[in-house]
Amino acid sequence: WDDFESISEYPPNYIEWHRTSKDYAAWKTPALAQTLESLKTGKTIICPATNKVLKPTRWVIYDAPLGRNHVETGKYIDYLIFLDTPPDIALARRLKRDYLSKDIIEKNEVVKELDIYINLSRPLFLDIMSLKSEANLVINGEIPIAELVKKVIPSIEQHFSDYQHKGF
């Protein structure tokens, strides 16, 4: 999802989008949708976002922050995993991601980000929790990545094993 941001069209103001319409079709990601379709149909392609060769694999795993609500890409989700991460931890991780790479961090920038979260964007973080109900697997997003993998891989394997045994 993130790799495709520069070649996609998103609502200009996420908070306003959430407050007024929550129209998931406003997130236009045709290149991502085409990439997913190509990989799911077994085609090797050059990724339009990264210019890297992408080969189809047993599973295509991608970050889908809008889940199946985003019809354009949601239709390619066979198995949805929801990382159930408390909003405060998600915020802390985002701040670390955005600010640790900077040489100079202005205190006022961080305070502004926190004020925006507290006063405006918190509902966006909380609304993401609504995606949890449509997930095939809900997993604690606080546990270390190695533990996540130990839980996720067997669950995916079981799902697709059951899927194949049912004649799909």
XYZ file of N, CA, C and O in Angstrom:
672
model
N 0.834 -1.188 0.000
C 0.000 0.000 0.000
C 0.876 1.248 0.000
O 0.706 2.134 -0.838
N 1.810 1.313 0.927
C 2.637 2.515 1.052
C 3.487 2.766 -0.192
O 3.665 3.913 -0.592
N 4.009 1.692 -0.797
C 4.827 1.865 -2.001
C 4.046 2.534 -3.129
O 4.628 3.186 -3.984
N 2.745 2.363 -3.130
C 1.910 2.862 -4.224
C 1.340 4.258 -3.958
O 0.622 4.799 -4.792
N 1.654 4.833 -2.822
C 1.077 6.128 -2.454
C 1.344 7.208 -3.498
O 0.447 7.974 -3.861
N 2.547 7.255 -4.035
C 2.893 8.323 -4.979
C 2.185 8.181 -6.330
O 2.115 9.146 -7.092
N 1.664 6.997 -6.639
C 0.968 6.803 -7.916
C -0.509 6.479 -7.693
O -1.173 5.916 -8.568
N -0.994 6.841 -6.524
C -2.408 6.646 -6.191
C -3.036 7.992 -5.852
O -2.331 8.990 -5.698
N -4.332 7.992 -5.733
C -5.050 9.228 -5.383
C -5.838 8.984 -4.106
O -6.707 8.112 -4.062
N -5.490 9.734 -3.078
C -6.137 9.595 -1.779
C -6.908 10.878 -1.469
O -6.571 11.942 -1.998
N -7.867 10.797 -0.584
C -8.535 12.039 -0.163
C -7.485 13.017 0.380
O -6.574 12.597 1.107
N -7.598 14.291 0.034
C -6.575 15.253 0.457
C -6.531 15.472 1.972
O -5.500 15.812 2.522
N -7.654 15.259 2.621
C -7.714 15.466 4.065
C -8.412 14.257 4.679
O -9.628 14.123 4.599
N -7.635 13.373 5.282
C -8.180 12.129 5.828
C -9.233 12.390 6.906
O -10.234 11.687 6.991
N -8.974 13.383 7.730
C -9.899 13.677 8.829
C -11.236 14.146 8.272
O -12.303 13.680 8.698
N -11.204 15.022 7.285
C -12.444 15.500 6.659
C -13.156 14.365 5.936
O -14.372 14.238 5.989
N -12.399 13.515 5.240
C -12.964 12.345 4.562
C -13.709 11.460 5.563
O -14.831 11.044 5.319
N -13.081 11.216 6.679
C -13.682 10.352 7.699
C -14.921 11.007 8.302
O -15.934 10.348 8.528
N -14.848 12.294 8.544
C -15.962 13.018 9.164
C -17.166 13.112 8.239
O -18.306 13.040 8.680
N -16.935 13.254 6.931
C -18.040 13.533 6.013
C -18.559 12.336 5.227
O -19.751 12.104 5.156
N -17.667 11.555 4.630
C -18.193 10.542 3.708
C -17.804 9.103 4.026
O -18.593 8.193 3.835
N -16.583 8.895 4.441
C -16.046 7.542 4.614
C -16.252 6.717 3.342
O -16.467 5.516 3.384
N -16.159 7.376 2.204
C -16.318 6.715 0.908
C -14.986 6.088 0.516
O -14.066 6.775 0.082
N -14.904 4.780 0.646
C -13.650 4.090 0.378
C -13.261 4.134 -1.097
O -12.104 3.935 -1.439
N -14.204 4.425 -1.967
C -13.898 4.564 -3.397
C -13.082 5.834 -3.664
O -12.499 5.980 -4.740
N -13.013 6.740 -2.688
C -12.213 7.957 -2.846
C -10.715 7.643 -2.833
O -9.907 8.464 -3.242
N -10.358 6.458 -2.390
C -8.966 6.012 -2.394
C -8.761 5.266 -3.705
O -9.160 4.117 -3.847
N -8.173 5.928 -4.665
C -8.029 5.367 -6.009
C -6.623 4.781 -6.162
O -5.637 5.512 -6.158
N -6.582 3.446 -6.319
C -5.301 2.743 -6.383
C -5.287 1.756 -7.550
O -5.055 0.563 -7.364
N -5.515 2.239 -8.774
C -5.599 1.309 -9.898
C -4.309 0.521 -10.148
O -4.364 -0.656 -10.524
N -3.159 1.129 -9.943
C -1.900 0.407 -10.177
C -1.725 -0.721 -9.160
O -1.275 -1.813 -9.506
N -2.105 -0.478 -7.915
C -2.028 -1.523 -6.898
C -3.008 -2.643 -7.225
O -2.658 -3.826 -7.163
N -4.220 -2.284 -7.614
C -5.222 -3.297 -7.969
C -4.733 -4.146 -9.140
O -4.847 -5.379 -9.113
N -4.162 -3.512 -10.143
C -3.656 -4.247 -11.306
C -2.487 -5.155 -10.924
O -2.369 -6.276 -11.401
N -1.640 -4.668 -10.047
C -0.506 -5.464 -9.576
C -1.000 -6.699 -8.834
O -0.524 -7.816 -9.075
N -1.960 -6.512 -7.951
C -2.507 -7.648 -7.204
C -3.164 -8.654 -8.148
O -2.964 -9.866 -8.020
N -3.922 -8.148 -9.094
C -4.578 -9.035 -10.053
C -3.534 -9.837 -10.843
O -3.681 -11.057 -11.026
N -2.496 -9.183 -11.311
C -1.453 -9.867 -12.074
C -0.793 -10.967 -11.248
O -0.618 -12.089 -11.718
N -0.423 -10.639 -10.021
C 0.228 -11.634 -9.176
C -0.697 -12.800 -8.861
O -0.276 -13.953 -8.869
N -1.969 -12.508 -8.614
C -2.922 -13.575 -8.293
C -3.214 -14.464 -9.492
O -3.615 -15.612 -9.318
N -3.002 -13.952 -10.700
C -3.237 -14.775 -11.890
C -1.935 -15.382 -12.413
O -1.894 -15.896 -13.524
N -0.869 -15.297 -11.606
C 0.367 -15.983 -11.937
C 1.310 -15.252 -12.872
O 2.218 -15.861 -13.430
N 1.142 -13.963 -13.038
C 1.998 -13.209 -13.958
C 3.155 -12.541 -13.222
O 2.971 -11.946 -12.166
N 4.339 -12.613 -13.810
C 5.495 -11.857 -13.329
C 5.394 -10.469 -13.954
O 5.131 -10.343 -15.149
N 5.593 -9.444 -13.143
C 5.450 -8.069 -13.642
C 6.563 -7.182 -13.088
O 7.249 -7.552 -12.137
N 6.693 -6.022 -13.686
C 7.526 -4.955 -13.124
C 6.587 -4.088 -12.296
O 5.592 -3.570 -12.804
N 6.890 -3.948 -11.023
C 6.033 -3.159 -10.140
C 6.014 -1.704 -10.601
O 7.071 -1.076 -10.736
N 4.830 -1.147 -10.854
C 4.760 0.242 -11.320
C 5.184 1.260 -10.262
O 5.513 2.386 -10.595
N 5.223 0.848 -9.015
C 5.595 1.782 -7.954
C 7.084 1.738 -7.619
O 7.674 2.756 -7.283
N 7.686 0.551 -7.715
C 9.079 0.403 -7.297
C 10.027 0.029 -8.435
O 11.236 0.053 -8.248
N 9.464 -0.329 -9.591
C 10.234 -0.799 -10.745
C 11.014 -2.092 -10.473
O 11.954 -2.408 -11.183
N 10.612 -2.825 -9.439
C 11.218 -4.118 -9.135
C 10.402 -5.218 -9.796
O 9.193 -5.082 -9.989
N 11.082 -6.316 -10.114
C 10.389 -7.470 -10.671
C 9.613 -8.152 -9.540
O 10.171 -8.424 -8.472
N 8.339 -8.379 -9.776
C 7.500 -9.094 -8.816
C 7.061 -10.403 -9.450
O 6.485 -10.418 -10.534
N 7.368 -11.478 -8.754
C 6.981 -12.796 -9.240
C 5.855 -13.323 -8.374
O 5.869 -13.123 -7.156
N 4.900 -14.002 -8.989
C 3.821 -14.578 -8.189
C 4.380 -15.637 -7.240
O 5.327 -16.347 -7.583
N 3.837 -15.685 -6.073
C 4.251 -16.649 -5.064
C 3.013 -17.364 -4.534
O 1.884 -17.024 -4.903
N 3.247 -18.292 -3.661
C 2.134 -19.055 -3.088
C 1.105 -18.113 -2.457
O -0.093 -18.305 -2.593
N 1.596 -17.123 -1.753
C 0.734 -16.131 -1.122
C 1.200 -14.740 -1.532
O 2.384 -14.478 -1.640
N 0.264 -13.859 -1.732
C 0.571 -12.444 -1.945
C 0.141 -11.738 -0.669
O -1.040 -11.743 -0.317
N 1.098 -11.177 0.021
C 0.813 -10.521 1.301
C 1.055 -9.029 1.122
O 2.110 -8.617 0.636
N 0.072 -8.244 1.499
C 0.253 -6.790 1.425
C -0.530 -6.117 2.537
O -1.480 -6.667 3.077
N -0.085 -4.945 2.892
C -0.719 -4.141 3.925
C -1.962 -3.501 3.328
O -1.870 -2.760 2.350
N -3.104 -3.814 3.896
C -4.376 -3.306 3.378
C -5.082 -2.513 4.483
O -5.974 -3.029 5.146
N -4.680 -1.252 4.676
C -5.230 -0.496 5.802
C -6.744 -0.268 5.726
O -7.369 0.020 6.743
N -7.334 -0.419 4.551
C -8.780 -0.244 4.419
C -9.501 -1.593 4.341
O -10.727 -1.632 4.208
N -8.737 -2.659 4.403
C -9.317 -3.997 4.391
C -10.185 -4.249 3.171
O -9.930 -3.741 2.084
N -11.220 -5.042 3.377
C -12.134 -5.362 2.283
C -13.084 -4.203 1.974
O -13.784 -4.244 0.968
N -13.101 -3.184 2.823
C -13.942 -2.011 2.558
C -13.515 -1.301 1.275
O -14.309 -0.616 0.645
N -12.257 -1.438 0.920
C -11.740 -0.812 -0.295
C -11.970 -1.785 -1.444
O -11.177 -2.695 -1.686
N -13.069 -1.599 -2.151
C -13.505 -2.552 -3.170
C -12.442 -2.775 -4.236
O -12.226 -3.904 -4.694
N -11.759 -1.719 -4.621
C -10.770 -1.808 -5.700
C -9.677 -2.847 -5.397
O -9.264 -3.602 -6.280
N -9.208 -2.905 -4.160
C -8.182 -3.881 -3.792
C -8.723 -4.966 -2.869
O -8.168 -6.065 -2.820
N -9.774 -4.673 -2.146
C -10.340 -5.633 -1.192
C -10.786 -6.929 -1.836
O -10.763 -7.986 -1.210
N -11.170 -6.875 -3.101
C -11.624 -8.083 -3.793
C -10.504 -9.096 -3.990
O -10.755 -10.251 -4.308
N -9.266 -8.680 -3.791
C -8.128 -9.583 -3.936
C -7.693 -10.196 -2.602
O -6.716 -10.932 -2.544
N -8.409 -9.888 -1.545
C -8.061 -10.413 -0.226
C -8.796 -11.730 -0.004
O -10.013 -11.768 0.092
N -8.015 -12.803 0.074
C -8.594 -14.115 0.364
C -8.589 -14.394 1.858
O -9.440 -15.137 2.357
N -7.635 -13.833 2.537
C -7.469 -14.105 3.962
C -7.002 -12.813 4.613
O -5.923 -12.298 4.285
N -7.808 -12.278 5.493
C -7.509 -10.981 6.109
C -7.063 -11.175 7.548
O -7.769 -11.785 8.351
N -5.873 -10.659 7.838
C -5.332 -10.700 9.195
C -5.404 -9.286 9.754
O -4.938 -8.342 9.133
N -5.998 -9.170 10.916
C -6.103 -7.868 11.576
C -5.135 -7.852 12.750
O -5.245 -8.673 13.662
N -4.166 -6.945 12.707
C -3.262 -6.763 13.836
C -3.936 -5.819 14.809
O -4.058 -4.621 14.548
N -4.390 -6.357 15.894
C -5.145 -5.602 16.892
C -4.162 -4.851 17.787
O -3.701 -5.354 18.804
N -3.848 -3.645 17.356
C -2.865 -2.820 18.049
C -3.577 -1.638 18.692
O -4.271 -0.884 18.004
N -3.426 -1.466 19.994
C -4.075 -0.319 20.645
C -3.660 0.996 19.974
O -2.497 1.144 19.556
N -4.584 1.929 19.862
C -4.277 3.200 19.184
C -3.075 3.943 19.748
O -2.327 4.556 18.996
N -2.860 3.868 21.054
C -1.714 4.582 21.620
C -0.392 3.981 21.139
O 0.551 4.699 20.828
N -0.352 2.659 20.997
C 0.867 2.016 20.505
C 1.042 2.317 19.013
O 2.153 2.581 18.558
N -0.046 2.290 18.262
C 0.040 2.635 16.836
C 0.556 4.064 16.666
O 1.401 4.323 15.804
N 0.074 4.976 17.481
C 0.541 6.360 17.418
C 2.025 6.442 17.767
O 2.799 7.098 17.064
N 2.430 5.775 18.826
C 3.843 5.808 19.228
C 4.737 5.239 18.128
O 5.789 5.810 17.818
N 4.308 4.141 17.509
C 5.099 3.546 16.431
C 5.185 4.486 15.232
O 6.236 4.596 14.597
N 4.077 5.163 14.911
C 4.090 6.093 13.780
C 5.030 7.261 14.058
O 5.808 7.674 13.195
N 4.974 7.802 15.280
C 5.866 8.907 15.632
C 7.331 8.471 15.566
O 8.177 9.207 15.050
N 7.613 7.282 16.066
C 8.991 6.772 15.982
C 9.418 6.635 14.529
O 10.512 7.048 14.165
N 8.541 6.058 13.702
C 8.867 5.877 12.281
C 9.138 7.221 11.609
O 10.107 7.385 10.881
N 8.277 8.186 11.860
C 8.374 9.475 11.176
C 9.500 10.367 11.703
O 10.055 11.162 10.948
N 9.840 10.243 12.975
C 10.787 11.191 13.553
C 12.177 10.627 13.819
O 13.141 11.388 13.878
N 12.331 9.334 13.948
C 13.668 8.800 14.216
C 14.611 8.945 13.036
O 15.827 8.973 13.205
N 14.059 9.062 11.848
C 14.922 9.209 10.668
C 15.374 10.658 10.458
O 16.238 10.915 9.625
N 14.834 11.565 11.211
C 15.208 12.976 11.059
C 16.438 13.294 11.896
O 16.596 12.802 13.008
N 17.308 14.152 11.352
C 18.498 14.573 12.080
C 18.147 15.520 13.222
O 18.722 15.457 14.298
N 17.194 16.408 12.928
C 16.769 17.385 13.936
C 15.268 17.238 14.132
O 14.497 17.245 13.168
N 14.876 17.089 15.381
C 13.455 16.965 15.690
C 13.033 18.201 16.468
O 13.576 18.499 17.534
N 12.089 18.904 15.892
C 11.547 20.079 16.552
C 10.475 19.633 17.538
O 9.527 18.946 17.156
N 10.628 20.036 18.770
C 9.662 19.674 19.808
C 8.254 20.088 19.400
O 7.294 19.344 19.590
N 8.130 21.254 18.790
C 6.813 21.756 18.404
C 6.139 20.873 17.345
O 4.923 20.771 17.307
N 6.939 20.244 16.459
C 6.377 19.339 15.450
C 5.705 18.142 16.117
O 4.607 17.737 15.731
N 6.387 17.585 17.106
C 5.842 16.412 17.804
C 4.594 16.805 18.592
O 3.585 16.101 18.562
N 4.659 17.939 19.251
C 3.494 18.407 20.009
C 2.316 18.650 19.070
O 1.174 18.284 19.375
N 2.579 19.218 17.905
C 1.520 19.450 16.916
C 0.897 18.121 16.479
O -0.322 18.003 16.384
N 1.732 17.115 16.186
C 1.232 15.788 15.809
C 0.341 15.216 16.906
O -0.716 14.640 16.629
N 0.763 15.347 18.155
C -0.020 14.822 19.273
C -1.337 15.578 19.420
O -2.381 14.971 19.678
N -1.295 16.895 19.255
C -2.529 17.695 19.329
C -3.509 17.292 18.229
O -4.716 17.183 18.463
N -2.999 17.071 17.017
C -3.861 16.645 15.910
C -4.499 15.304 16.247
O -5.693 15.103 16.043
N -3.715 14.401 16.801
C -4.264 13.093 17.184
C -5.362 13.251 18.229
O -6.461 12.729 18.077
N -5.046 13.970 19.289
C -6.001 14.122 20.396
C -7.286 14.823 19.946
O -8.386 14.399 20.276
N -7.142 15.891 19.169
C -8.295 16.725 18.832
C -9.008 16.369 17.535
O -10.175 16.727 17.364
N -8.313 15.691 16.603
C -8.927 15.478 15.295
C -8.877 14.044 14.777
O -9.884 13.505 14.318
N -7.709 13.443 14.790
C -7.568 12.177 14.066
C -7.821 10.923 14.890
O -7.899 9.828 14.322
N -7.987 11.031 16.177
C -8.218 9.836 16.998
C -9.378 8.990 16.489
O -9.274 7.760 16.460
N -10.487 9.581 16.050
C -11.579 8.746 15.516
C -11.160 7.865 14.338
O -11.680 6.765 14.173
N -10.219 8.341 13.528
C -9.709 7.513 12.423
C -9.052 6.247 12.965
O -9.265 5.154 12.443
N -8.231 6.400 13.994
C -7.558 5.245 14.591
C -8.579 4.284 15.197
O -8.445 3.073 15.076
N -9.583 4.821 15.854
C -10.584 3.974 16.493
C -11.474 3.290 15.469
O -11.890 2.148 15.657
N -11.774 3.961 14.363
C -12.647 3.395 13.342
C -11.998 2.222 12.633
O -12.676 1.329 12.143
N -10.693 2.214 12.573
C -9.986 1.103 11.956
C -10.347 -0.196 12.667
O -10.368 -1.268 12.075
N -10.692 -0.088 13.924
C -11.069 -1.270 14.691
C -12.309 -1.945 14.103
O -12.526 -3.128 14.310
N -13.106 -1.204 13.339
C -14.288 -1.811 12.727
C -13.898 -2.867 11.692
O -14.699 -3.750 11.371
N -12.688 -2.790 11.171
C -12.218 -3.781 10.204
C -11.984 -5.141 10.867
O -11.942 -6.166 10.198
N -11.849 -5.119 12.181
C -11.572 -6.347 12.919
C -12.661 -7.399 12.710
O -12.369 -8.587 12.579
N -13.910 -6.982 12.615
C -15.019 -7.930 12.520
C -15.003 -8.738 11.226
O -15.557 -9.824 11.178
N -14.371 -8.238 10.190
C -14.338 -8.960 8.912
C -13.071 -9.789 8.733
O -12.903 -10.461 7.721
N -12.199 -9.783 9.721
C -10.927 -10.489 9.605
C -11.091 -11.995 9.799
O -11.933 -12.449 10.568
N -10.253 -12.748 9.084
C -10.194 -14.188 9.273
C -9.403 -14.537 10.533
O -9.641 -15.554 11.156
N -8.453 -13.688 10.844
C -7.621 -13.900 12.025
C -7.375 -12.548 12.675
O -6.977 -11.598 12.010
N -7.628 -12.466 13.964
C -7.306 -11.267 14.746
C -6.156 -11.664 15.660
O -6.228 -12.672 16.367
N -5.111 -10.884 15.593
C -3.916 -11.222 16.366
C -3.437 -9.991 17.127
O -3.570 -8.867 16.650
N -2.900 -10.221 18.300
C -2.427 -9.154 19.163
C -1.246 -8.437 18.503
O -0.177 -9.020 18.337
N -1.434 -7.194 18.144
C -0.401 -6.415 17.479
C 0.699 -5.923 18.390
O 1.621 -5.257 17.937
N 0.621 -6.262 19.668
C 1.656 -5.859 20.610
C 2.779 -6.887 20.720
O 3.840 -6.569 21.236
N 2.554 -8.106 20.241
C 3.560 -9.152 20.423
C 4.682 -8.987 19.401
O 4.482 -8.413 18.327
N 5.861 -9.486 19.716
C 7.005 -9.341 18.802
C 6.745 -10.013 17.449
O 5.983 -10.980 17.358
N 7.411 -9.512 16.420
C 7.209 -10.002 15.057
C 7.449 -11.507 14.952
O 6.698 -12.214 14.299
N 8.470 -12.010 15.604
C 8.763 -13.450 15.527
C 7.574 -14.275 16.036
O 7.236 -15.311 15.459
N 6.933 -13.812 17.091
C 5.752 -14.516 17.616
C 4.570 -14.376 16.662
O 3.790 -15.317 16.498
N 4.426 -13.208 16.056
C 3.357 -13.009 15.071
C 3.484 -14.034 13.949
O 2.506 -14.673 13.570
N 4.691 -14.169 13.433
C 4.933 -15.093 12.327
C 4.573 -16.520 12.743
O 3.942 -17.256 11.986
N 4.936 -16.909 13.966
C 4.641 -18.259 14.458
C 3.140 -18.524 14.527
O 2.711 -19.665 14.449
N 2.356 -17.484 14.687
C 0.896 -17.635 14.747
C 0.248 -17.493 13.374
O -0.716 -18.174 13.061
N 0.773 -16.600 12.567
C 0.158 -16.280 11.282
C 0.359 -17.385 10.248
O -0.596 -17.801 9.584
N 1.573 -17.858 10.100
C 1.877 -18.850 9.055
C 0.996 -20.101 9.195
O 0.358 -20.505 8.227
N 0.920 -20.735 10.364
C 0.060 -21.919 10.474
C -1.414 -21.617 10.194
O -2.126 -22.438 9.608
N -1.852 -20.438 10.570
C -3.246 -20.065 10.332
C -3.531 -19.930 8.834
O -4.561 -20.392 8.333
N -2.610 -19.308 8.106
C -2.757 -19.163 6.655
C -2.721 -20.539 5.992
O -3.550 -20.854 5.143
N -1.749 -21.352 6.405
C -1.635 -22.693 5.824
C -2.907 -23.502 6.057
O -3.392 -24.190 5.160
N -3.454 -23.423 7.249
C -4.684 -24.158 7.558
C -5.843 -23.650 6.711
O -6.613 -24.422 6.173
N -5.948 -22.352 6.585
C -7.031 -21.767 5.787
C -6.989 -22.279 4.352
O -7.994 -22.710 3.807
N -5.823 -22.215 3.733
C -5.729 -22.614 2.330
C -5.800 -24.125 2.157
O -6.258 -24.606 1.133
N -5.390 -24.853 3.167
C -5.552 -26.315 3.124
C -7.042 -26.660 3.150
O -7.522 -27.483 2.361
N -7.787 -26.029 4.051
C -9.254 -26.239 4.123
C -9.905 -25.806 2.829
O -10.814 -26.458 2.320
N -9.447 -24.698 2.271
C -9.998 -24.144 1.042
C -9.834 -25.127 -0.109
O -10.767 -25.386 -0.863
N -8.634 -25.733 -0.227
C -8.389 -26.691 -1.305
C -9.182 -27.969 -1.105
O -9.659 -28.567 -2.062
N -9.342 -28.421 0.137
C -10.089 -29.660 0.404
C -11.571 -29.503 0.105
O -12.266 -30.476 -0.151
N -12.060 -28.290 0.092
C -13.473 -28.050 -0.217
C -13.720 -27.952 -1.716
O -14.821 -27.685 -2.148
N -12.667 -28.155 -2.501
C -12.827 -28.179 -3.950
C -12.734 -26.836 -4.642
O -13.155 -26.690 -5.782
N -12.172 -25.838 -3.963
C -12.034 -24.519 -4.575
C -10.738 -24.432 -5.334
O -9.780 -25.040 -5.094
